[in-house]
mmCIF file of C-alpha atoms in Angstrom:
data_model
loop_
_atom_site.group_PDB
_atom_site.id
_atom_site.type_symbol
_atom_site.label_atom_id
_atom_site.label_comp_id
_atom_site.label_asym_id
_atom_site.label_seq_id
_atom_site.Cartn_x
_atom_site.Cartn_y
_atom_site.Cartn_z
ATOM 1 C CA UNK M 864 86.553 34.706 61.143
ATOM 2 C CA UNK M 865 84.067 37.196 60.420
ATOM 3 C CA UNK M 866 81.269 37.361 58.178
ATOM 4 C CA UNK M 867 80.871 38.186 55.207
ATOM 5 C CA UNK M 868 78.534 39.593 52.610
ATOM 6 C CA UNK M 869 79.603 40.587 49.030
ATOM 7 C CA UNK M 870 76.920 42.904 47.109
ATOM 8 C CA UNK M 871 77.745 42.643 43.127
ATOM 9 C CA UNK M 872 75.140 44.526 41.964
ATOM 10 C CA UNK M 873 74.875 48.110 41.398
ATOM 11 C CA UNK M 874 74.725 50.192 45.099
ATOM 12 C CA UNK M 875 71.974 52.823 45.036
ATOM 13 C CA UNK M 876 73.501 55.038 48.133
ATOM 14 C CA UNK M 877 70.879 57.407 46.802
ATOM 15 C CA UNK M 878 67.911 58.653 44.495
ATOM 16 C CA UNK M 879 70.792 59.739 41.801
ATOM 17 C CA UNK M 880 74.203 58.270 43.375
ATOM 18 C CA UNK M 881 74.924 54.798 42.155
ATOM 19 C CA UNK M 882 78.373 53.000 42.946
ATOM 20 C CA UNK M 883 79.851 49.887 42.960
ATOM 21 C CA UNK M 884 81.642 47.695 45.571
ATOM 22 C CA UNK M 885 79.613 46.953 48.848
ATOM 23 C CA UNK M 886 80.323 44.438 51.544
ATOM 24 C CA UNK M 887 78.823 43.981 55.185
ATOM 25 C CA UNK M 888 81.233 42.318 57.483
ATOM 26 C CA UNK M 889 79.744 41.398 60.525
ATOM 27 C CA UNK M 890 77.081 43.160 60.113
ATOM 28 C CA UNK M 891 78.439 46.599 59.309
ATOM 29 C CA UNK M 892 78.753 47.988 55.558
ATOM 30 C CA UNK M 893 82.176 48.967 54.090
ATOM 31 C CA UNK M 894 83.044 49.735 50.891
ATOM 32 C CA UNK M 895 86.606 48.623 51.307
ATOM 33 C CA UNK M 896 87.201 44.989 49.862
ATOM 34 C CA UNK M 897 88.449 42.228 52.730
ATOM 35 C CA UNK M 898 91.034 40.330 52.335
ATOM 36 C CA UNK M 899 88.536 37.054 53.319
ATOM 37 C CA UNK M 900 86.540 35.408 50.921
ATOM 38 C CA UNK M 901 83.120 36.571 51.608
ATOM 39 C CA UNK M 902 80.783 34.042 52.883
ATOM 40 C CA UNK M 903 78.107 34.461 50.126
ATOM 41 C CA UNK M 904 77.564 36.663 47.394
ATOM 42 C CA UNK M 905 74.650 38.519 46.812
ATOM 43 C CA UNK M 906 73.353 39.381 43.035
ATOM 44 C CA UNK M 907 70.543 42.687 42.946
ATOM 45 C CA UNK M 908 70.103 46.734 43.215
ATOM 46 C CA UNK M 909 71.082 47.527 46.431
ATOM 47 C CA UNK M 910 68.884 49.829 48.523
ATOM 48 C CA UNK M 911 68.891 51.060 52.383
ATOM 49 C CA UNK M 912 66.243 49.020 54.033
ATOM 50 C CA UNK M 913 62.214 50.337 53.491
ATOM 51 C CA UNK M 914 60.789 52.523 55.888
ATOM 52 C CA UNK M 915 57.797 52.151 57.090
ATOM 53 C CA UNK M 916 56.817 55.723 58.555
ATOM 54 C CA UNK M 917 53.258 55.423 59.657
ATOM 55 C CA UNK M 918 52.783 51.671 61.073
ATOM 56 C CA UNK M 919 50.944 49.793 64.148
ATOM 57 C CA UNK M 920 52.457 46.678 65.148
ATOM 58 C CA UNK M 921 50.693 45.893 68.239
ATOM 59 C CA UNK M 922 47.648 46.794 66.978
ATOM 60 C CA UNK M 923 44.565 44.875 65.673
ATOM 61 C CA UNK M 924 41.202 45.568 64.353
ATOM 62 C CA UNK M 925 39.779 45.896 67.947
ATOM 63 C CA UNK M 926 42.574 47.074 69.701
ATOM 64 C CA UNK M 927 45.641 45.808 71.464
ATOM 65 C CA UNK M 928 47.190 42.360 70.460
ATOM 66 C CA UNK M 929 48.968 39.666 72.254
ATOM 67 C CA UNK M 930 52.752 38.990 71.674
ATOM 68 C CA UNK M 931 52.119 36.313 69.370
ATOM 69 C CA UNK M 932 50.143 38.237 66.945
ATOM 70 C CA UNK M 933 52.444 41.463 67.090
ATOM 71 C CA UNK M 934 55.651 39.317 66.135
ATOM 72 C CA UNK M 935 53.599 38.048 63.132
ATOM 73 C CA UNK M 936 53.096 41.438 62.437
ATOM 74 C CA UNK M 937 56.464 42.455 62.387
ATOM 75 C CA UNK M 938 57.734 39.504 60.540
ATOM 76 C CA UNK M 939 55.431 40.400 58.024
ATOM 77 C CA UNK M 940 56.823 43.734 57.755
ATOM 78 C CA UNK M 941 60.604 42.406 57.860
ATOM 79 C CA UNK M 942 60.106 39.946 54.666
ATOM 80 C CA UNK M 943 58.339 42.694 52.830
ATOM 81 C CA UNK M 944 61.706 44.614 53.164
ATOM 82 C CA UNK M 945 60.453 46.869 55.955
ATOM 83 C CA UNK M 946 63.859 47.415 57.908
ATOM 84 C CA UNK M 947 62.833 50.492 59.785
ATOM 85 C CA UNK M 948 59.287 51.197 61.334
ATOM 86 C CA UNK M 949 58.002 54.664 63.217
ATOM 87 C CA UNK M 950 55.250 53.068 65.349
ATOM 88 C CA UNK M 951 52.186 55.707 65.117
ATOM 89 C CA UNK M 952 50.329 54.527 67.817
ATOM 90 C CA UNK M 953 49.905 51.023 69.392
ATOM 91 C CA UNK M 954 47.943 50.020 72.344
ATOM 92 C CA UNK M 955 50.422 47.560 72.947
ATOM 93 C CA UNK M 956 53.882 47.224 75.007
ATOM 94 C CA UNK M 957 56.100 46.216 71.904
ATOM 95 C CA UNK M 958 59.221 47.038 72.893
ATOM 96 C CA UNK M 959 59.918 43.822 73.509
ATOM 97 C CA UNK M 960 60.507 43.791 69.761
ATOM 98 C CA UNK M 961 63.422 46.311 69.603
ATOM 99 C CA UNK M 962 66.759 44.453 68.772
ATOM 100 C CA UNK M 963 64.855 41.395 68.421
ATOM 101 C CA UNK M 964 66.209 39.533 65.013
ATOM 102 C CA UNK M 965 62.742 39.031 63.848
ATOM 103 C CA UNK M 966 61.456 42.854 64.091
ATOM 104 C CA UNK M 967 62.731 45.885 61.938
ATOM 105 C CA UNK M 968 64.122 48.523 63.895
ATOM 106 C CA UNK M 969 61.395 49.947 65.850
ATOM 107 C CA UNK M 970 60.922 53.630 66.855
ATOM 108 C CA UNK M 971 58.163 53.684 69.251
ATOM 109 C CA UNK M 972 55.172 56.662 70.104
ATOM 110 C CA UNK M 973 53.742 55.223 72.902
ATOM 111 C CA UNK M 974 49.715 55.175 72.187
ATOM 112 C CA UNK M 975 47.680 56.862 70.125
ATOM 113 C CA UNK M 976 46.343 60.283 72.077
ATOM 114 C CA UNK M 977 42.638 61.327 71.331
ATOM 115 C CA UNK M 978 38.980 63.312 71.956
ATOM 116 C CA UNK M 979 37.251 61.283 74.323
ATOM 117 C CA UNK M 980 34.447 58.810 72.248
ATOM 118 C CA UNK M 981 35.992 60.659 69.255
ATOM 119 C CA UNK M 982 38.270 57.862 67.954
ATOM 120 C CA UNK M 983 38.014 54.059 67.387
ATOM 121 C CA UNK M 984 37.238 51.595 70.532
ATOM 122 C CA UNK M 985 40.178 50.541 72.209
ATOM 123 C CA UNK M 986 42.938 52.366 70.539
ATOM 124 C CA UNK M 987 43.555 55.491 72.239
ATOM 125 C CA UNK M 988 44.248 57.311 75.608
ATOM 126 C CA UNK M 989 41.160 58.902 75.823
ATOM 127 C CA UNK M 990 40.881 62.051 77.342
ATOM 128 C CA UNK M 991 39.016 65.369 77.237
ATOM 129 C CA UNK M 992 41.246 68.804 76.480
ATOM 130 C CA UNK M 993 41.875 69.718 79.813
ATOM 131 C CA UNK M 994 43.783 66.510 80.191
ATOM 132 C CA UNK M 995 45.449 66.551 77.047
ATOM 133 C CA UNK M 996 48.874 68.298 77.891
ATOM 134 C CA UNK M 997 49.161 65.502 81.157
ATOM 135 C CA UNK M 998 48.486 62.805 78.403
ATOM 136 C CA UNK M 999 50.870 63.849 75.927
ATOM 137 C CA UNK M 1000 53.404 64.435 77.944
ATOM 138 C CA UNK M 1001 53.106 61.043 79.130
ATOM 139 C CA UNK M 1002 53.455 59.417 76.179
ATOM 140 C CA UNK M 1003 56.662 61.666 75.063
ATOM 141 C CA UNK M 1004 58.630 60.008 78.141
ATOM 142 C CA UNK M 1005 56.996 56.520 77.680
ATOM 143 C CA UNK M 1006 57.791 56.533 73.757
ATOM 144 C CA UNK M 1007 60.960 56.673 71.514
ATOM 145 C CA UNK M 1008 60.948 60.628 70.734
ATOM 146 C CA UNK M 1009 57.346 60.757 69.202
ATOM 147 C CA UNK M 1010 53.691 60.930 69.857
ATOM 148 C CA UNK M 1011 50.912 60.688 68.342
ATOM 149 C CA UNK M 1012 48.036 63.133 68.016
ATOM 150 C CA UNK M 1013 44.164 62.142 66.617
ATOM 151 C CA UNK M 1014 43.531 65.505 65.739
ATOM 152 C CA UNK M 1015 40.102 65.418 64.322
ATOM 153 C CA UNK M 1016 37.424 62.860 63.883
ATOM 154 C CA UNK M 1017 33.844 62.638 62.667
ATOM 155 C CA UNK M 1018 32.131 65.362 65.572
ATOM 156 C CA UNK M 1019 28.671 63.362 65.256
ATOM 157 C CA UNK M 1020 27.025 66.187 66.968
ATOM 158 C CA UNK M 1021 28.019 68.086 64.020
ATOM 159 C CA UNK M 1022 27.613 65.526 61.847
ATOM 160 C CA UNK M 1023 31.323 65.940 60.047
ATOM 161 C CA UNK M 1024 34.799 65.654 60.202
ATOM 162 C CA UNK M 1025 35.904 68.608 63.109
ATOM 163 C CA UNK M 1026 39.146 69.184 64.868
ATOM 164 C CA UNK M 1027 39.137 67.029 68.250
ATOM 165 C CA UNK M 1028 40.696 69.810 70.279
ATOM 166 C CA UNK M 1029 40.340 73.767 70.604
ATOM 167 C CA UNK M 1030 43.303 75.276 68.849
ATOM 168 C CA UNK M 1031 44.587 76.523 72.156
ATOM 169 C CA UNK M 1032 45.228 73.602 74.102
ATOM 170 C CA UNK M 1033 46.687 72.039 71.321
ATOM 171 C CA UNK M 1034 49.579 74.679 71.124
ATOM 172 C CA UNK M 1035 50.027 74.077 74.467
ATOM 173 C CA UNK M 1036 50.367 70.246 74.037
ATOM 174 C CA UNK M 1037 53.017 70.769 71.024
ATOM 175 C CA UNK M 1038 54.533 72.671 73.401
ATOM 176 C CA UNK M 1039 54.762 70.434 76.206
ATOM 177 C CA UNK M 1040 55.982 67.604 73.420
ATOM 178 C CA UNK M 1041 58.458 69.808 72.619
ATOM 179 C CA UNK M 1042 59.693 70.459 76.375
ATOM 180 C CA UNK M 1043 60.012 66.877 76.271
ATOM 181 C CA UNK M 1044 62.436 66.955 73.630
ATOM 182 C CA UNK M 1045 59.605 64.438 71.536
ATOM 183 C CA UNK M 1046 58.430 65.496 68.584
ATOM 184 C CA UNK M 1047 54.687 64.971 67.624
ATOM 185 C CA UNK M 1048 52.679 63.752 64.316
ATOM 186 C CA UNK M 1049 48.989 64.603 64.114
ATOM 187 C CA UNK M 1050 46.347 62.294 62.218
ATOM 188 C CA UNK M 1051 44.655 65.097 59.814
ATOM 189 C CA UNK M 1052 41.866 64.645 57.651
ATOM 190 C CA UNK M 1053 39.951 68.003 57.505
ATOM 191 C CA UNK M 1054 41.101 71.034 55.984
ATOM 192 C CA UNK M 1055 40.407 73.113 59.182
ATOM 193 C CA UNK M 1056 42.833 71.231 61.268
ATOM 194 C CA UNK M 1057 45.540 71.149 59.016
ATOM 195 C CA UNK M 1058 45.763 75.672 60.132
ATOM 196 C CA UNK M 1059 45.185 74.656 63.861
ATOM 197 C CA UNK M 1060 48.227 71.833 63.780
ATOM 198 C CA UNK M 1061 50.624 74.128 61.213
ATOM 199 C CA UNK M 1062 49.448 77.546 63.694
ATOM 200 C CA UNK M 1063 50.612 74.432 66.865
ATOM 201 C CA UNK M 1064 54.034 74.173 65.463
ATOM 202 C CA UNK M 1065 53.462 70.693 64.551
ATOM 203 C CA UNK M 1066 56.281 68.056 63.371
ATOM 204 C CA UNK M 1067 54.777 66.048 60.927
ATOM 205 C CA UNK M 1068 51.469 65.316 59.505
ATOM 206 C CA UNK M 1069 49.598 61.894 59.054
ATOM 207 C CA UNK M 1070 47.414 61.532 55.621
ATOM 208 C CA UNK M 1071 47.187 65.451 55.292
ATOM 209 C CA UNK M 1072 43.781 64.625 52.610
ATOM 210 C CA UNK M 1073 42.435 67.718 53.550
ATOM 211 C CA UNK M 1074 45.650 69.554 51.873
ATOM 212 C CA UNK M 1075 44.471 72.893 50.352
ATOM 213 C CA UNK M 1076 46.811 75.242 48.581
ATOM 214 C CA UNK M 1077 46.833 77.927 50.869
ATOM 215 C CA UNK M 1078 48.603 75.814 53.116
ATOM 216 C CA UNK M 1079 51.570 74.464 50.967
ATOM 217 C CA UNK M 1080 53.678 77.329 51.481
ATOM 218 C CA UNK M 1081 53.621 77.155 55.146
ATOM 219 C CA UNK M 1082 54.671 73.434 55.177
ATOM 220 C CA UNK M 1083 58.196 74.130 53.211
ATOM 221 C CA UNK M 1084 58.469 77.200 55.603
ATOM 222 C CA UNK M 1085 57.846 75.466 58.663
ATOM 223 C CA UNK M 1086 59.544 72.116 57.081
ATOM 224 C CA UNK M 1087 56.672 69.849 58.158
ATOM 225 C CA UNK M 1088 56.422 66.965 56.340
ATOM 226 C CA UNK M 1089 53.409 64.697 55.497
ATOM 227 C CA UNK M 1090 52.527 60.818 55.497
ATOM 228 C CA UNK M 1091 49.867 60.267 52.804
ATOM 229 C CA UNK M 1092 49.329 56.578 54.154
ATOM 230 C CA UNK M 1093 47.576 56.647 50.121
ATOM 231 C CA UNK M 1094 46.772 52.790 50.661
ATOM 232 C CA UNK M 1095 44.540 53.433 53.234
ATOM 233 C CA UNK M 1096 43.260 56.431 51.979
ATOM 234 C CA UNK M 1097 41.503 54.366 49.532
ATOM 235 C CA UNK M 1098 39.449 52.791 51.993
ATOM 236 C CA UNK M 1099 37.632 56.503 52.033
ATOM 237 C CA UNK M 1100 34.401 55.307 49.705
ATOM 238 C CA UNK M 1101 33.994 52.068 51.856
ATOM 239 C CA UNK M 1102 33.490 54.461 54.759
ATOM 240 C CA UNK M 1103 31.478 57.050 53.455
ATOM 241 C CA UNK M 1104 29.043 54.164 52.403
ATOM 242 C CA UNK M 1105 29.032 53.052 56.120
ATOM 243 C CA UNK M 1106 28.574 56.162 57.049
ATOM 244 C CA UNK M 1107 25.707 57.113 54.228
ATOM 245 C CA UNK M 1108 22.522 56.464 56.517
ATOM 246 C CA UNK M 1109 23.290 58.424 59.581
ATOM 247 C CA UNK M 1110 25.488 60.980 58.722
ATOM 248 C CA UNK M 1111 25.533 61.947 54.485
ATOM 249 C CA UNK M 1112 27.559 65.231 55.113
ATOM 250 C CA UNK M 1113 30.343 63.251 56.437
ATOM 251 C CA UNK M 1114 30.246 60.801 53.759
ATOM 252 C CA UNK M 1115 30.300 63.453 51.069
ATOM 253 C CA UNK M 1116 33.222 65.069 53.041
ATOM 254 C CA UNK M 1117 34.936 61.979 52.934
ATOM 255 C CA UNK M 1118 34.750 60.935 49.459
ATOM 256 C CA UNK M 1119 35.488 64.319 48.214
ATOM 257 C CA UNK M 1120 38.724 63.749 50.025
ATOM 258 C CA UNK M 1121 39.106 60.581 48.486
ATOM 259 C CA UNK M 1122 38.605 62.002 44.936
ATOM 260 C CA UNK M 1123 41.738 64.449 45.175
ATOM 261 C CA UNK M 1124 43.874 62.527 46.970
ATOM 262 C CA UNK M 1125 46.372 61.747 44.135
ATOM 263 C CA UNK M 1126 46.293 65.573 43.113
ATOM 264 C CA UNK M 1127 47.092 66.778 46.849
ATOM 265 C CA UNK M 1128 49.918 64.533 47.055
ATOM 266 C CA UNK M 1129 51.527 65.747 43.891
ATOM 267 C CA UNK M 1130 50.967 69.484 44.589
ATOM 268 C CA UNK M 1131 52.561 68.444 48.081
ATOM 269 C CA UNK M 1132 55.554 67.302 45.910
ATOM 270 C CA UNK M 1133 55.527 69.969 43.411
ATOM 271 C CA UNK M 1134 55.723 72.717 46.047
ATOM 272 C CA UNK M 1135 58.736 71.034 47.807
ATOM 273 C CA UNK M 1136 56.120 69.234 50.988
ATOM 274 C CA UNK M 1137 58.649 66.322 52.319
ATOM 275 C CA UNK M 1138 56.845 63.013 52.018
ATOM 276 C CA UNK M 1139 57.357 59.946 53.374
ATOM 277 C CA UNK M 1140 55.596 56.467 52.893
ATOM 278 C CA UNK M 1141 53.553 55.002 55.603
ATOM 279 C CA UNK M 1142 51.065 52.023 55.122
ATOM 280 C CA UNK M 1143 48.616 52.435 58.231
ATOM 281 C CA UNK M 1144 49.222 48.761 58.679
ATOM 282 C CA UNK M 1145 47.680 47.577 61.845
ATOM 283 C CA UNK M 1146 43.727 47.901 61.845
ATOM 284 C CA UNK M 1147 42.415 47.756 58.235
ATOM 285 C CA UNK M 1148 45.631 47.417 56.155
ATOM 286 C CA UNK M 1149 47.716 44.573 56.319
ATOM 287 C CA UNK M 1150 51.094 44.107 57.206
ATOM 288 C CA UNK M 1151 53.649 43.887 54.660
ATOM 289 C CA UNK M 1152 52.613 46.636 51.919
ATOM 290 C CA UNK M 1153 55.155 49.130 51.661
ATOM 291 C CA UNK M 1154 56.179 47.859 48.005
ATOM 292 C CA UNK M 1155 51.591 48.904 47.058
ATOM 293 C CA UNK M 1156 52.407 52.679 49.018
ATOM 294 C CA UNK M 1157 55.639 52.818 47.196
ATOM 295 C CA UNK M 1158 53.903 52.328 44.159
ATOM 296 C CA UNK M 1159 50.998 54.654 45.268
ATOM 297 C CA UNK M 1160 53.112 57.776 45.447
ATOM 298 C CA UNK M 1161 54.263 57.084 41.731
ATOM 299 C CA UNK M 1162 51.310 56.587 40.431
ATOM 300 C CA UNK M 1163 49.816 59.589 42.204
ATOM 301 C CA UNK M 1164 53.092 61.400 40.146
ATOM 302 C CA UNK M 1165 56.063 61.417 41.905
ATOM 303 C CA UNK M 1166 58.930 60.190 39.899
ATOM 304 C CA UNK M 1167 60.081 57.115 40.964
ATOM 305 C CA UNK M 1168 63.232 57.955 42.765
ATOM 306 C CA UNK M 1169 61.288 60.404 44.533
ATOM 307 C CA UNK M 1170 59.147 57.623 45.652
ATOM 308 C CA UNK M 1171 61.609 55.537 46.460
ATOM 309 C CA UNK M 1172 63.206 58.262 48.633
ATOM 310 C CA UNK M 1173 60.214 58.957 50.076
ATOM 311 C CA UNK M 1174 60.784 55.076 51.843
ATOM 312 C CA UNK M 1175 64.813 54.667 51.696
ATOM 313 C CA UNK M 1176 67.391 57.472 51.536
ATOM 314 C CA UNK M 1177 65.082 60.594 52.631
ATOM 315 C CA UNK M 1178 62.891 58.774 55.373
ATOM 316 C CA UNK M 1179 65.856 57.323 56.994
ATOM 317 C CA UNK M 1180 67.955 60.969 56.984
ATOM 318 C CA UNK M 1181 64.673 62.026 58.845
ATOM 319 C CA UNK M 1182 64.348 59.542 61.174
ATOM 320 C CA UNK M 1183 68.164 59.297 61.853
ATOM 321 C CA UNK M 1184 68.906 56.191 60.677
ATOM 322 C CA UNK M 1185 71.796 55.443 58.565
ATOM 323 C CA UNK M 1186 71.780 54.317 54.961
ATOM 324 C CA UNK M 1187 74.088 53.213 52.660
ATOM 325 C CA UNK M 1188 77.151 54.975 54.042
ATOM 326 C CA UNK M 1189 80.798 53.422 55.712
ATOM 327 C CA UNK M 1190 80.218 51.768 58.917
ATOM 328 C CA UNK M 1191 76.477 51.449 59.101
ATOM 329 C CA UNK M 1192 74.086 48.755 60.248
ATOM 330 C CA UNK M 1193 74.302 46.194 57.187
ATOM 331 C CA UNK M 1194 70.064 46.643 56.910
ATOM 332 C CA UNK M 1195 69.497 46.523 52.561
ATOM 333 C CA UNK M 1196 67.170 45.032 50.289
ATOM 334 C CA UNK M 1197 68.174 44.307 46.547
ATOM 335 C CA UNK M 1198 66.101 44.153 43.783
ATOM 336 C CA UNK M 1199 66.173 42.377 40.605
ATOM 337 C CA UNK M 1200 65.909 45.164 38.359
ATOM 338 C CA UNK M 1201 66.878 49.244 38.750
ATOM 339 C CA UNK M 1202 63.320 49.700 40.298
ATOM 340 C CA UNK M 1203 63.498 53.298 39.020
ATOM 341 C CA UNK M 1204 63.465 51.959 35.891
ATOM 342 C CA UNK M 1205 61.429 48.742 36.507
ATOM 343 C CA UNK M 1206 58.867 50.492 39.669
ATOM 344 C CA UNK M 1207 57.240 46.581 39.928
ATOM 345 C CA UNK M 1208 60.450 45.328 41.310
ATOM 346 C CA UNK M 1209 60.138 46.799 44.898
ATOM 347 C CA UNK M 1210 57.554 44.233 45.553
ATOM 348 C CA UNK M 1211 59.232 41.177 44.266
ATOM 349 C CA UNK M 1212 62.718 41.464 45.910
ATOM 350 C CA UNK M 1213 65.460 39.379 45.497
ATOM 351 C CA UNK M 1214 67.327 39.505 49.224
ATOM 352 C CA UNK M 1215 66.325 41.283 52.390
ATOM 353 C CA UNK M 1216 69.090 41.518 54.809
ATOM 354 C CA UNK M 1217 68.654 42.512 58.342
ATOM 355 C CA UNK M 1218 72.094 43.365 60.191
ATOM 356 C CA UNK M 1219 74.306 41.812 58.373
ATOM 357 C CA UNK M 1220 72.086 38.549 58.176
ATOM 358 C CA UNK M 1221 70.101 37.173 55.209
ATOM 359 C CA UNK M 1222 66.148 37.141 55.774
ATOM 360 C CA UNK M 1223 64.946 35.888 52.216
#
């Protein structure tokens, strides 16, 4: 006999489309009633399964960790209602965790690729520019279709944020990506880099705080999307203080970006930028916060089903992962309340079911 799930609440199978009528069988969603009894029944708003687009499982405050600790990390992630993760860059081998039934659906970039002693100790492939297109390409076949780019850092010759690369060589690591058939995601803080990824051809663009109107326009055009990663973004003052003593232009740089982050979000928004929610889990941010960046991207102004969209319907049509549709992977959460209504409810959910299989 197979298994069954009845879902009696309302079915959110989008920001604005809400239906009734939703069963997983098996593990795969129908809205056709069976003829069996299900085997439970399941009260709550039914959403596709978070998305966690910028996340590090694998990765710990200095670097790589063991198994152990990367399964915690993913666990965390699952019971928070995280059902679908794009890895930004991890030190460590974790596909061990893909169709594991303790892991959300993984989608791998291989490690993080960066400016040699321009990035933190023990995260990246190091290497200088006239290795990059070698190392990128590397991590295009050793990854699940994306890699990841530190494209700028503090330059402490300079004494501020600068773009790790000359523009040139990174068009010709896009490029290579491309060739591939990978796509690639830069880590952006400066306003500088943001021209030298968007001139690249870029495919997305991590925390983007450096956001400027001049280039809003060519984001729509180009359709590149950002991932504020707000959450960690408000870490900025702690490490401009840090910074303070040895280099105060950075620090000024930095909390100036911090100030308008909320603003450069919404004018992302307003101008038709795609965003997505990403936590930066995995060095300084714990596991498990989607529901806070969720809530971050409304309060910085997005409505709430754009929010919510921005983690659920949109990220997954991105990523190409099914929602709520006939036939897919049973992989929902339900809420207690319409969380566009009631925002709050997104971190206090009621079920979180992983292929057809009840996790809380």
């Amino acid at each position: 006999m197979p298994e069954i799930i009845e879902f009696s609440g309302p079915v959110l199978a989008g920001p604005d489309s809400e239906r009734r009528g939703l069963w997983s069988v098996d593990g795969v969603l129908t809205f056709t009633r069976p003829q069996q009894v299900p085997d439970q029944v399941l009260e709550g708003w039914v959403l596709p399964g978070f998305v966690d687009a910028h996340c590090h499982i694998g990765l710990g405050s200095g670097g790589p960790v063991d198994a152990a600790v990367a399964e915690e990390q993913a666990r965390t992630d699952l019971n928070a209602g995280t059902l679908l993760v794009r890895d930004a860059g991890s030190p460590a081998d974790t596909r061990f965790l893909q169709g594991s039934r303790n892991a959300p659906v993984l989608i791998r970039a291989g490690r993080h690729v960066a400016r040699t002693r321009r990035y933190l100790r023990g995260f990246a492939e190091e290497v200088e520019p006239d290795g990059l297109v070698e190392a990128v390409r590397k991590q295009a076949r050793d990854g699940d279709g994306w890699v990841k780019l530190v494209g700028d850092w503090i330059d402490r010759g300079a004494g501020d944020l600068a773009p790790s690369f000359p523009a040139a060589v990174v068009r010709d690591a896009v490029e290579a990506v491309h060739d591939e058939g990978a796509r690639i995601t830069a880590h952006c803080f400066g306003e500088e880099t943001l021209d030298q990824m968007l001139d690249a051809g870029i495919d997305c663009i991590e925390h983007a705080t450096g956001l400027l109107p001049r280039h809003l326009p060519r984001f729509v055009e180009q359709g590149v999307p950002i991932v504020p990663t707000l959450i960690n973004i408000a870490t900025f003052p702690d490490i401009a203080a840090q910074a303070e003593p040895k280099f105060p232009r950075y620090a000024a740089h930095m909390r100036a970006l911090w100030e308008r982050r909320a603003e450069r979000v919404l004018e992302a928004y307003e101008a038709g930028v795609q965003i997505y929610a990403g936590t930066d889990a995995g060095s300084v941010i714990r596991h498990g916060r989607i529901a806070d960046e969720i809530l971050a991207l409304h309060h910085a102004g997005l409505p709430m089903a754009a929010a919510l969209d921005a983690a659920c319907w949109g990220a997954r049509r991105w990523l190409g992962a099914d929602g709520l549709q006939e036939g897919a992977r049973a992989d929902v959460v339900l809420c207690r309340e319409d969380p566009r209504q009631a925002p709050a409810t997104v971190g206090e959910l009621a079920h979180v079911v992983l292929g057809g299989r009840v996790i809380r």
